[in-house]
XYZ file of C-alpha atoms in Angstrom:
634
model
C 47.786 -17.196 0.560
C 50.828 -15.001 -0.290
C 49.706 -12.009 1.066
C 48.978 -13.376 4.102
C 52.536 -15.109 4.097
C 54.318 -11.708 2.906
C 52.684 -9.884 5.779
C 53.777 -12.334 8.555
C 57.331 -11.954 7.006
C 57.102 -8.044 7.363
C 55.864 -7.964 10.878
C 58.418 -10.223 11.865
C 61.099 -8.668 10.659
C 59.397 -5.164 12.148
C 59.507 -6.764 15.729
C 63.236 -7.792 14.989
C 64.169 -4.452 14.460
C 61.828 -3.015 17.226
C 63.948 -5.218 19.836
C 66.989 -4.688 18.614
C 66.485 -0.759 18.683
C 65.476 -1.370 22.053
C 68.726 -3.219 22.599
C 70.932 -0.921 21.696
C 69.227 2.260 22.851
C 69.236 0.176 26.507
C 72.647 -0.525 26.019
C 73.775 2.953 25.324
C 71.556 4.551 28.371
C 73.948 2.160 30.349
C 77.153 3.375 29.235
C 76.389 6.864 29.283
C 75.064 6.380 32.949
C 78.062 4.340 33.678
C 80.041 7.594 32.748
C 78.401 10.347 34.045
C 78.861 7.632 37.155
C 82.642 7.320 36.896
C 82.510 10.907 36.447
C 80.751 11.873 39.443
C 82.685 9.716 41.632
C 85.967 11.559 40.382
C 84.561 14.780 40.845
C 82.643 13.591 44.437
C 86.032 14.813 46.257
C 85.599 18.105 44.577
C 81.789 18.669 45.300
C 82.251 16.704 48.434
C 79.489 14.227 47.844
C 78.446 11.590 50.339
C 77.015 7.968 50.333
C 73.447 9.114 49.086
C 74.353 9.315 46.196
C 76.061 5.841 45.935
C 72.610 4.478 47.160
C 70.660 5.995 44.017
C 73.212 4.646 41.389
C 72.437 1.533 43.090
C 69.174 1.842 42.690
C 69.405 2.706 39.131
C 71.372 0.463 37.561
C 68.855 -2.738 39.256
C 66.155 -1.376 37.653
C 67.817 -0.954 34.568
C 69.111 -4.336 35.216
C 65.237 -5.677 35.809
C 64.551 -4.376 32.778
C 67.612 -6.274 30.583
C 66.125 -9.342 32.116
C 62.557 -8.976 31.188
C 63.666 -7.264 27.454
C 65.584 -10.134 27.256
C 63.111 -13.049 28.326
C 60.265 -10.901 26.170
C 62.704 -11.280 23.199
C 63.652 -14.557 23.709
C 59.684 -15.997 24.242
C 59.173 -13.739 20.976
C 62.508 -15.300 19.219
C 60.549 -19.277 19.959
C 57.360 -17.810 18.620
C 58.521 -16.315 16.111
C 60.594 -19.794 15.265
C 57.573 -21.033 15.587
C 55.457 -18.699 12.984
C 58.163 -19.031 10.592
C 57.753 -23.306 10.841
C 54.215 -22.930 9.893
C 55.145 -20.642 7.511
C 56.923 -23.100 5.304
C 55.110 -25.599 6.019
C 52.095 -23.387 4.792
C 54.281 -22.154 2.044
C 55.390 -25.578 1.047
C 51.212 -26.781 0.526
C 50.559 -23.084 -1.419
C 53.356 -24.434 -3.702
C 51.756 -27.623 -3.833
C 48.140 -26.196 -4.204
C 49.877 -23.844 -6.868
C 51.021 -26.998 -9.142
C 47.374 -28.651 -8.739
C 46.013 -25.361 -9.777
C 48.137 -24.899 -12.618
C 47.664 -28.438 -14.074
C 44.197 -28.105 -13.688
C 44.614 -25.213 -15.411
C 46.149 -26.813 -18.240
C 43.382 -29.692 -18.235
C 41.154 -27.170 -18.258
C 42.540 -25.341 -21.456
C 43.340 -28.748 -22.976
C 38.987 -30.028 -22.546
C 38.486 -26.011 -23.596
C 40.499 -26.523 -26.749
C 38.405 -29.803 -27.360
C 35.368 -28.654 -26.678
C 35.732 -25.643 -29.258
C 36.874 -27.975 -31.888
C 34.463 -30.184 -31.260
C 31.478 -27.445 -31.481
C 33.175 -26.341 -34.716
C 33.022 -29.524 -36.092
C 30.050 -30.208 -34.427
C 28.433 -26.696 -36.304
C 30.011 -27.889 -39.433
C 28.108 -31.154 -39.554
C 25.133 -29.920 -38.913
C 25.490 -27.236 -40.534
C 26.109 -29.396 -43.526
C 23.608 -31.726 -42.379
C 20.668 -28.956 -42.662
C 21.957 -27.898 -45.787
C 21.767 -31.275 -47.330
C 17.983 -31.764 -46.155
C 15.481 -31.767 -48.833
C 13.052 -30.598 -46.736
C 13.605 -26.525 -46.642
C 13.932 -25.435 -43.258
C 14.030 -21.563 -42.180
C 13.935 -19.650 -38.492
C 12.240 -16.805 -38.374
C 12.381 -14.025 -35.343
C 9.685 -12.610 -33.100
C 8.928 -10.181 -35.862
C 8.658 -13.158 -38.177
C 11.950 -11.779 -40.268
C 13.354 -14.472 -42.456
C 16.984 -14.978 -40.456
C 17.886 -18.032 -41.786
C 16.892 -20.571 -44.772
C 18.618 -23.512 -46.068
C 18.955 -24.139 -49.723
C 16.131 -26.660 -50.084
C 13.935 -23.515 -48.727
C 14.675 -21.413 -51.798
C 14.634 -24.367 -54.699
C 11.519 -25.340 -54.092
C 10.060 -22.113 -55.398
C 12.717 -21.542 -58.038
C 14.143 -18.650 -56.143
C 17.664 -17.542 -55.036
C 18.635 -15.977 -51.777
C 19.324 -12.540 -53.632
C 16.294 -13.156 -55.579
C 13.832 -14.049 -52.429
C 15.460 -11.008 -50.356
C 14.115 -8.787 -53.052
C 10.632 -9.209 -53.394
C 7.766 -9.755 -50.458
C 7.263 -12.799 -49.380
C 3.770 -12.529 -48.757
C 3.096 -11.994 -52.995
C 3.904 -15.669 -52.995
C 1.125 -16.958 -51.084
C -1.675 -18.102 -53.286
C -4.765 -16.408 -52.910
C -6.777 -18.903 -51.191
C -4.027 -18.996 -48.496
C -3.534 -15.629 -47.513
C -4.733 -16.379 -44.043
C -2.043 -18.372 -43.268
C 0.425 -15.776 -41.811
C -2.370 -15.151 -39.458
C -3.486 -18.311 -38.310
C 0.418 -19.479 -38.119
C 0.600 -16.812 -35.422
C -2.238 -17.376 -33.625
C -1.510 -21.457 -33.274
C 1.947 -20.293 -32.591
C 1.305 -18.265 -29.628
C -1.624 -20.734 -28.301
C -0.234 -24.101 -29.175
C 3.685 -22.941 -29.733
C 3.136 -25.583 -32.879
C 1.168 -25.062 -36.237
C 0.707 -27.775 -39.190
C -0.632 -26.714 -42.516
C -0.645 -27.472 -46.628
C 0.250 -23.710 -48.570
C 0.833 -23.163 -51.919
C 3.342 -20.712 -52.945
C 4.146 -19.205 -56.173
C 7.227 -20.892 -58.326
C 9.266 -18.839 -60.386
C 8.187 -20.062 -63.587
C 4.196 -19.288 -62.570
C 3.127 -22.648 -61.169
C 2.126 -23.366 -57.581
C 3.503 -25.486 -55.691
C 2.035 -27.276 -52.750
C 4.149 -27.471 -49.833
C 3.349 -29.296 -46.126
C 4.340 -26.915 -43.373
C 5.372 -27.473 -39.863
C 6.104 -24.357 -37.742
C 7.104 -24.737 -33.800
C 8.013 -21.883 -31.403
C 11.805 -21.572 -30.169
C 11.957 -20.268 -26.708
C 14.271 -18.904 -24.495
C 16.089 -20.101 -20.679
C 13.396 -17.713 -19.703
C 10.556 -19.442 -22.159
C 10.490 -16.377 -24.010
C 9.230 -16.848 -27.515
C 12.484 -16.123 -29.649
C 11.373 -16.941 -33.097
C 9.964 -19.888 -35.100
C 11.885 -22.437 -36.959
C 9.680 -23.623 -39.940
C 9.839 -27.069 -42.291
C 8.359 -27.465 -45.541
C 8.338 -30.275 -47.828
C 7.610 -30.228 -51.878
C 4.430 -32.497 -51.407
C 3.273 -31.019 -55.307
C 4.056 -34.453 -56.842
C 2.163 -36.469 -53.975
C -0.992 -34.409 -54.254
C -0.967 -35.148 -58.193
C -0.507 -38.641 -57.082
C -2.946 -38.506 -54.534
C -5.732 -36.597 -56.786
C -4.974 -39.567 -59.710
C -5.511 -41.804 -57.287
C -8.870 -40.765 -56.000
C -9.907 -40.192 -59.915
C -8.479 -44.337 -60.575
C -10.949 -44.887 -57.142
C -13.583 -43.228 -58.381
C -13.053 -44.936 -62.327
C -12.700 -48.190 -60.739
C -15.997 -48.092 -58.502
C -18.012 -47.146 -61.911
C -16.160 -49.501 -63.799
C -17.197 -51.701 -61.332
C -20.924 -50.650 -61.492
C -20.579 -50.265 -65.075
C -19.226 -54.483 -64.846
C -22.279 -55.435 -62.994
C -24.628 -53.361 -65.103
C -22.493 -55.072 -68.157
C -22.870 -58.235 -66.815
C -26.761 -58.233 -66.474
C -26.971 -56.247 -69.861
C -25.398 -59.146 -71.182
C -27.126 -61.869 -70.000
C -30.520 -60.347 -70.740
C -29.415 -59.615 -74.429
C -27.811 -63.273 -74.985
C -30.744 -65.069 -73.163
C -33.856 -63.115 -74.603
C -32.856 -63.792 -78.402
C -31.143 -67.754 -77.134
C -34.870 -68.123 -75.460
C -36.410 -67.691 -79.201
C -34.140 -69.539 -80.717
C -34.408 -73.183 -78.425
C -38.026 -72.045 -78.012
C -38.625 -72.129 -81.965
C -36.377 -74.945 -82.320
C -38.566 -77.396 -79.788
C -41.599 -76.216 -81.417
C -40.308 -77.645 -84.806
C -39.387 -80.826 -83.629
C -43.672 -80.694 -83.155
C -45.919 -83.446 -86.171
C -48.540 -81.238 -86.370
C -47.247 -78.172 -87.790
C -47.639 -76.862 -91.220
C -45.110 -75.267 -94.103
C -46.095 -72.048 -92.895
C -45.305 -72.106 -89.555
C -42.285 -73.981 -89.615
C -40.940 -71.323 -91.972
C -42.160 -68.532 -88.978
C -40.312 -70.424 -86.859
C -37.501 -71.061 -88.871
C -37.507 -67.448 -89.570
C -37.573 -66.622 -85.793
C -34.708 -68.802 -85.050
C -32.656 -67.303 -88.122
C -33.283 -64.178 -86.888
C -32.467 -64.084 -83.416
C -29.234 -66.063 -83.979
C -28.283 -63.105 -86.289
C -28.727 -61.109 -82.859
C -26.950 -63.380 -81.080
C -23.856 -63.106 -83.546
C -24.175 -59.449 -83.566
C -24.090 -58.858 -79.827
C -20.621 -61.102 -80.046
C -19.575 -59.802 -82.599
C -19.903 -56.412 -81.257
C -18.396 -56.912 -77.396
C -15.454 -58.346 -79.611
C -15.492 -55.706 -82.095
C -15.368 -53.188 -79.039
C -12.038 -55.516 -77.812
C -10.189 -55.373 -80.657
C -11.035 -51.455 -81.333
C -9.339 -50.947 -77.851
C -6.759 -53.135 -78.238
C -5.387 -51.367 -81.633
C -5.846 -55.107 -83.165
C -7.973 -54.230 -85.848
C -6.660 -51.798 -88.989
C -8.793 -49.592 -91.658
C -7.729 -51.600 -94.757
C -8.867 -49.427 -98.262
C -10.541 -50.640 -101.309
C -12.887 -49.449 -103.939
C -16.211 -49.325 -102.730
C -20.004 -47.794 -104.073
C -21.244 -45.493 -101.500
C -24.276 -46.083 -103.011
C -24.105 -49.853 -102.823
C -23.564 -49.683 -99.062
C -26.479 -46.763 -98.163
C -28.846 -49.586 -99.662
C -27.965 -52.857 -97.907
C -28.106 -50.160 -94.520
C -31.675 -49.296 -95.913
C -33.021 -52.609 -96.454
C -31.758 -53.766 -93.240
C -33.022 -50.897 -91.475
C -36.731 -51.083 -93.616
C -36.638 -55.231 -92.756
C -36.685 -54.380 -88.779
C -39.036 -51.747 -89.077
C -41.307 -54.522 -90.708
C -40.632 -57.249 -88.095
C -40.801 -54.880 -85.336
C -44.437 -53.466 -86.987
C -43.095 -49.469 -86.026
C -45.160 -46.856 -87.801
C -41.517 -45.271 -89.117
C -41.193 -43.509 -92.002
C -37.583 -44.300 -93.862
C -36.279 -41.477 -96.126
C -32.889 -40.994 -98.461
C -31.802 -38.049 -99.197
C -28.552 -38.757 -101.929
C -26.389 -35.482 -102.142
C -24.267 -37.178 -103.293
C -22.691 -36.974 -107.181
C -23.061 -39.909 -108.799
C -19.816 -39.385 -110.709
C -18.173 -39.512 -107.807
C -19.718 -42.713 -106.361
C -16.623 -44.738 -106.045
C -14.088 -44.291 -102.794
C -11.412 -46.020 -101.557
C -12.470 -46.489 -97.669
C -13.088 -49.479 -95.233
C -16.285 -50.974 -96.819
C -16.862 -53.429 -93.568
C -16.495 -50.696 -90.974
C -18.100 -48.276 -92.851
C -21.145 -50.141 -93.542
C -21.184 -51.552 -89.384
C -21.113 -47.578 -88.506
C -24.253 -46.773 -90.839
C -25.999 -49.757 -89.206
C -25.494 -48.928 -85.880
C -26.637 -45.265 -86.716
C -29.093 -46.699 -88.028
C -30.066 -49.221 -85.623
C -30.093 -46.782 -82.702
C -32.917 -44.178 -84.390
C -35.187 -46.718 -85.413
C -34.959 -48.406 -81.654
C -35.462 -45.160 -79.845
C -38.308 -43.853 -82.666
C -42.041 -45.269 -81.645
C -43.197 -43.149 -84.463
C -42.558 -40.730 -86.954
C -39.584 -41.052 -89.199
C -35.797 -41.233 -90.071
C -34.093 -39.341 -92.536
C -30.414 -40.511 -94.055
C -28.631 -37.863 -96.109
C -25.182 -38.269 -97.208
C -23.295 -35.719 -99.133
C -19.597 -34.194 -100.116
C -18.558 -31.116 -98.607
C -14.796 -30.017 -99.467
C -12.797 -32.738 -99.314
C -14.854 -34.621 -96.741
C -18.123 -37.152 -97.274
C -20.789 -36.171 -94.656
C -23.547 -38.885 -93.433
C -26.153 -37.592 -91.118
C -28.744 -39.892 -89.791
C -31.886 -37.867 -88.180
C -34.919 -39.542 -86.122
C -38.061 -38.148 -84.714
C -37.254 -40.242 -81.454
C -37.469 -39.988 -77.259
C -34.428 -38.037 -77.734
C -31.440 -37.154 -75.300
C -31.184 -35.041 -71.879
C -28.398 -32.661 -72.547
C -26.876 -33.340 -69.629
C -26.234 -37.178 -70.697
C -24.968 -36.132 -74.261
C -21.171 -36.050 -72.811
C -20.977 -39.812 -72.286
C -23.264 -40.924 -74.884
C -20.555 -42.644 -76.947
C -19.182 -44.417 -73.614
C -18.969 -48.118 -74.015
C -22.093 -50.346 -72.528
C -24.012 -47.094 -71.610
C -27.548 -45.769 -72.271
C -28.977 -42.485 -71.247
C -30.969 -45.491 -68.928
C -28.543 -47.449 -67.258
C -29.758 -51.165 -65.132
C -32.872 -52.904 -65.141
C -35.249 -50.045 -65.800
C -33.760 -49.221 -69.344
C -36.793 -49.071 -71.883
C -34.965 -50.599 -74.921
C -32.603 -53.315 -75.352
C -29.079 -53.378 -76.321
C -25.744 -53.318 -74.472
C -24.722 -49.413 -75.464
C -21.784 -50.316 -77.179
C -22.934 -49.530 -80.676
C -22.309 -45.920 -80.467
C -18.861 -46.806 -78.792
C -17.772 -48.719 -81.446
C -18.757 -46.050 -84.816
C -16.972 -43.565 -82.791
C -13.972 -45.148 -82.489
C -14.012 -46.621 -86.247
C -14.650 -43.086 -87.583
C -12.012 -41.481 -85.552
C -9.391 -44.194 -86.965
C -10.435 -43.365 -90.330
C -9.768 -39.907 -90.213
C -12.878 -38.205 -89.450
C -15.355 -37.083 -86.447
C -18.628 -38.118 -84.984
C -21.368 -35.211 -83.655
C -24.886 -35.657 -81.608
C -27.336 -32.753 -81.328
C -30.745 -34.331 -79.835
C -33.326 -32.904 -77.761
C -35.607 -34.602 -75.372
C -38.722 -35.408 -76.558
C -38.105 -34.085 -79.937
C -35.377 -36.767 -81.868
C -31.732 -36.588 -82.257
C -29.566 -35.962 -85.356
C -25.789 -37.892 -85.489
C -23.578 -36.904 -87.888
C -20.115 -37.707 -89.163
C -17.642 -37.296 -91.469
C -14.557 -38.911 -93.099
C -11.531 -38.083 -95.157
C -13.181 -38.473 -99.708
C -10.834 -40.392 -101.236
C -12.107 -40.802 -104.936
C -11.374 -43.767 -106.527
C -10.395 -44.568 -110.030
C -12.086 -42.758 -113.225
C -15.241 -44.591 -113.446
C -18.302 -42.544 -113.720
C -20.743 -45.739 -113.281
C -22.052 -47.211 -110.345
C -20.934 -50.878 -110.051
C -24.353 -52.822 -109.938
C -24.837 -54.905 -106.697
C -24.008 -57.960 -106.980
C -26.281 -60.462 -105.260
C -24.684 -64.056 -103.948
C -27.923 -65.664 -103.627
C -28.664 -64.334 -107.263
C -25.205 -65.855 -108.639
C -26.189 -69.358 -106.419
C -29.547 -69.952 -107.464
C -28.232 -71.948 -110.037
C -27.901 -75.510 -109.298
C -24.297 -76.487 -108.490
C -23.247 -80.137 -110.074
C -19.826 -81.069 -108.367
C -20.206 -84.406 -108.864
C -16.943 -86.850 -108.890
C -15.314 -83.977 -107.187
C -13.781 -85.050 -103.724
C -13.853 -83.040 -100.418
C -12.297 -83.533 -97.039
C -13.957 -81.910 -93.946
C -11.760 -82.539 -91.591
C -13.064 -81.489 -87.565
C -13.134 -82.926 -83.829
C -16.616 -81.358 -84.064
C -18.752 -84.017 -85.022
C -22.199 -81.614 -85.026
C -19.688 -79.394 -87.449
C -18.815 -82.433 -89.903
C -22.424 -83.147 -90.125
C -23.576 -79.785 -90.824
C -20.912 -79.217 -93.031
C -22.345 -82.599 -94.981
C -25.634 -81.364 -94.996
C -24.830 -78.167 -96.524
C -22.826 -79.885 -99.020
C -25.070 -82.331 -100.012
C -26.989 -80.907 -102.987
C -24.166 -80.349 -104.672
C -22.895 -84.148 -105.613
C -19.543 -83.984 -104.039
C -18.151 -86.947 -102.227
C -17.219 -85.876 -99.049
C -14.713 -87.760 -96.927
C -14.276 -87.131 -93.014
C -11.444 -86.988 -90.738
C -11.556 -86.049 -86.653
C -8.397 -84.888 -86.008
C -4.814 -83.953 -87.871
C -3.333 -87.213 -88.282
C -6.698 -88.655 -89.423
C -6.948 -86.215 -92.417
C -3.252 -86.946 -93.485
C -3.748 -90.206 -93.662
C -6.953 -89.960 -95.967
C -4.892 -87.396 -97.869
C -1.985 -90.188 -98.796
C -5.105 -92.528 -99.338
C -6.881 -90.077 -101.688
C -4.189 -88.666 -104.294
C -7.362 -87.220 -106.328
C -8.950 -84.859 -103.242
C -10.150 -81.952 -104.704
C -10.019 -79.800 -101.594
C -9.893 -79.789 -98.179
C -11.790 -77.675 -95.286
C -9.581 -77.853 -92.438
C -10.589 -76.608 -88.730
C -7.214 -74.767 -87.047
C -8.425 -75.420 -83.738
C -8.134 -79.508 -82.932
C -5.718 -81.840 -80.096
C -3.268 -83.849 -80.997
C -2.156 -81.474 -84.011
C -3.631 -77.665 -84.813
C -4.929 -76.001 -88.137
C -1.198 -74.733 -89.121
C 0.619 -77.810 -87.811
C -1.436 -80.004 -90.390
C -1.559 -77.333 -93.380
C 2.484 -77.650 -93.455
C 2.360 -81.757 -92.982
C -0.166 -81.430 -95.897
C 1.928 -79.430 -97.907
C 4.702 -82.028 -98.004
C 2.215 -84.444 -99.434
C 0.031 -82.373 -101.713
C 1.756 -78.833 -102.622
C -1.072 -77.660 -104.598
C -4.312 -78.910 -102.805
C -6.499 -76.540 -102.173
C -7.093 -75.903 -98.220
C -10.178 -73.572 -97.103
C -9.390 -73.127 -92.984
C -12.284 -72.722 -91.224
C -11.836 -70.814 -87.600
C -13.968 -69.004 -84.807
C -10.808 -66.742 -84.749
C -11.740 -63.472 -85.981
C -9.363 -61.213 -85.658
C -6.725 -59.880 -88.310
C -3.301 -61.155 -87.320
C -4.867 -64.788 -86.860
C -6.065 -64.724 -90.801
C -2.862 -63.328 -91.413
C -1.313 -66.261 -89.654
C -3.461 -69.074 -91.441
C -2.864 -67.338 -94.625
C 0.667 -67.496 -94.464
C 0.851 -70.972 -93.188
C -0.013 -71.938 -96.574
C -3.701 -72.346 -96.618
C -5.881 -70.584 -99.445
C -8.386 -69.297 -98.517
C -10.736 -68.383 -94.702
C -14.033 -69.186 -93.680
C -15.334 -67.256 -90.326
C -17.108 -69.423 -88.153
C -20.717 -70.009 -87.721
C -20.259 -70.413 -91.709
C -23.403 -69.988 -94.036
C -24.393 -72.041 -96.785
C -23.979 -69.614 -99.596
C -20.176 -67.981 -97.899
C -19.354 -72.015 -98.063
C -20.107 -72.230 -101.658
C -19.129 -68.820 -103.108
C -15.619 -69.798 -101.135
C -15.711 -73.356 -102.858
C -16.569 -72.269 -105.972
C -13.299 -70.477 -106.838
C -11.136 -73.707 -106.157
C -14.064 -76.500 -107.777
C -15.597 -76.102 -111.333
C -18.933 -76.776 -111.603
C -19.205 -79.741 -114.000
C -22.638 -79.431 -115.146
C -24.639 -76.228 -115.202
C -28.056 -76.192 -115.766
């Protein structure tokens, strides 16, 4: 717009000077005409001119005159549009101005939003700039050539690695071996799919793997051409262990649960078959017609099979408390000797009742000078007979050997059979609780499989390890050993001491007082029974309060067997009421509680002495006998 305005100003002033040249050259043609005119005229008397010539200069000077006119009216119709032109001009010149100012403030807007917008992409590049540092995911772009152009921190942590560090090796060396194709098949999804997913494992800095989830998508161009990648990987190491210890729990927990059910029915055929003998035997001697000799079979049936019944408790607790660190190897001086015998005779009194063709051997390499140890004598002795147990059930025929002998400074015990044997394959979870090479209802032999469970773990808490070497078809040898621990100086064997021996006598407690005091009434009565024979006048109470009030009634009770399990008051509640009344009187607690910290309880509440429930005639006595002279010995 001001060029255009600059020319019309030029050409307008050209034209101005244009007319007024033509002005004044005009204007002097006339006055040099008008001369030469005057001129002539005063020479025309000279040359003798006539009227011709006036004619011509007539002539002349109208035309000239014409031409005035029309210069004249040209310049003046030039002089209006040229008025004209130069209106428009600033009027034109007046809206460039005004067009000028818009243009220059919305030049100024338009460096102000510039200004903005560049601080605001700065800050907008800081944030995330910041914000992809901060990820813990590491995320890296890659270009077309699948060069490493930029990597977050996260990226490099996760394998242990700096920038410098990762710069200077090859990043394909940190691939683990199984996952070498994944460069490949990254680019091949990549150019198919634009998007690839994988798990890789790369190489940490300290030598471990680490398994990372990776999620690669193509970056493209205005002109969708394929740029680079941008990758994101996330530490997933912890996750798999996670995952892999859950699938293991899965996996433990659906054979726990088989192993439950199996349990369950193992159970309930190895409570029922020997509880079958024993109500069966006990109907038949409620029978008139039987003789001495069979009610002592059946007696000896029903004896029997309750001892199974006790042992198969016995054990499944046993097993509990094992597990549950609630039972302790106590120490005292025991006979290895003494024990290998009762294990024999046990073992020789099932071969007899069970009619096997077995052959039962002892082989003592053992010194007898060093007979005596100080070891668990209970837990030792349960092991042997569980060793022992297991090769007579699983020998038909044939025989069992039991050697026992001091090596260094540990006491060896082997126990070999001539038995079915055991698959190699099943000798790695032989000693698993409630298993047998023969698991569910087509197992061969009886027994819940926890015998083997339970001399393992006894052995390994007394120092010492448990070994199997068996062959199918041929018999099995299982060995152990524990820490020797001599005991004392004595180079004799202490002679067994038998309890039925030392209670053969008769026992005469007559005018000696007892209290059985029990909400059981079928306990008070067998407790009277059993007590009987022996003179004693027995007094009865049903619960706590009862048996303090006899107590204040009786000042001359000799003792007292009190149950700890009873309403109203407890075992331990009425051994402390008792103890305000009579501080000396002895109390024998009687419990189905078997388990160390409970005896340790009672014991402390102030009672003497602990009989185990079912309780035997001859425990019941030998107990009684330390607190109640006999009066009269025969």
């Amino acid at each position: 717009m001001t060029g255009d305005r600059s020319s019309g100003i030029k050409s307008i002033a050209t034209f101005k000077y244009f007319v007024i040249s033509a002005i004044v050259i005009l204007s002097l043609s006339i006055q040099s005409f008008c001369i030469e005119s005057t001129a002539y005229h005063l020479l025309l008397p000279v040359i003798n001119s006539h009227a011709v010539l006036s004619k011509s200069l007539l002539s002349l000077v109208l035309i000239l005159t014409g031409v005035l006119i029309i210069i004249c009216s040209v310049i003046i119709i030039f002089s209006t549009k040229l008025n004209r032109a130069n209106r428009e001009l600033r009027e034109r010149n007046k809206q460039i101005e005004e067009i000028n100012k818009k243009l220059q403030e919305t030049n100024r807007e338009l460096a102000s939003q510039k200004e903005a917008i560049s601080r605001e992409y700065s800050d907008s590049e800081k944030f995330y700039g910041m914000l992809i540092q901060s990820a813990d995911d590491g995320i890296s772009f890659y270009d077309r050539d699948w060069n490493l152009k930029y990597a977050n921190s996260a990226f490099y942590s996760m394998i242990g690695l700096s920038r410098e560090e990762y710069n200077s090796i090859n990043p394909a060396d940190l691939i683990h071996p199984e996952d070498k194709e994944y460069e490949s098949k990254r680019l091949e999804a990549l150019n198919d799919k634009d998007l690839f997913e994988c798990e890789l494992r790369l190489k940490h800095k300290y030598g471990n793997y680490v398994n990372l989830s990776s999620r690669s998508v193509a970056v493209k161009n205005d002109n969708d051409e394929v740029i680079g990648a941008l990758t994101i990987s996330r530490d997933i190491t912890r996750l798999k262990q996670v995952h892999e210890e859950l699938i293991k729990a899965n996996i433990e927990a659906e054979a726990s649960n088989r192993l439950k059910s199996s349990f369950l029915a193992n159970i309930s055929h190895e409570i029922r078959t020997p509880l079958n003998s024993v109500v069966g035997f006990s109907n038949l001697l409620l029978a008139n017609d039987i003789t001495e000799e069979m009610k002592e079979e059946y007696i000896e049936h029903i004896n029997y099979n309750s001892e199974k019944l006790l042992q198969i408790i016995g054990d499944i607790i046993d097993l509990s408390r094992l597990e549950s660190s609630q039972i302790e190897i106590s120490y005292e001086e025991t006979s290895v000797n003494g024990i290998v015998n009762e294990v024999v005779e046990d073992a020789r009194n099932v071969i007899r009742r069970n009619e096997k063709s077995i052959i039962l051997n002892v082989r003592n390499e053992f010194e007898n000078t060093s007979d005596l140890i100080f070891t668990d004598r209970v837990w030792l002795k349960r092991v042997l007979s569980h060793l022992m147990d297991n090769a007579v059930k699983f020998t038909l025929e044939g025989s069992v050997e039991l050697s026992y002998a001091l090596d260094n400074d540990n006491l060896i015990f082997r126990i070999r059979d001539t038995g079915i044997g055991i698959n190699k394959e099943n000798l790695g979870r032989i000693f698993e609780e409630f298993r047998q090479e023969i698991d569910g209802h087509h197992r061969p032999f009886e027994g819940l499989g926890v015998g083997l469970t339970l001399a393992k773990e006894v052995v390994e808490r007394m120092g010492g390890e448990i070994y199997v070497q068996s062959e199918k078809g041929v018999g099995s040898e299982f060995s152990f050993f524990i820490p020797y621990r001599p005991a004392g100086g004595s180079t004799r064997i202490k002679p067994k001491v038998n309890i039925e021996d030392q209670l053969s006598l008769p026992v005469n407690w007559s005018a000696k007082k007892c209290l059985l005091v029990d909400d059981n009434k079928d306990v008070l009565i067998y407790l009277s029974r059993i007590l009987q024979d022996t003179g004693i006048i027995i007094f009865t109470a049903r619960s706590g309060p009862e048996s303090l009030e006899v107590i204040r009634n009786t000042p001359d009770l000799d003792v007292v067997l009190l149950d700890m399990q009873m309403p109203e008051m407890n075992g331990i509640e009425a051994t402390k009421e008792i103890r305000k009344i009579r501080k000396n009187l002895p109390i024998i607690a009687q419990t189905a509680f078997i388990f160390e910290d409970d005896k340790d309880i009672i014991l402390e509440a102030g009672c003497d002495a602990c009989l185990i429930k079912p309780i035997r005639k001859d425990h019941l006595l030998t107990v009684m006998s330390g607190f109640i002279k006999s009066i009269d010995l025969i």
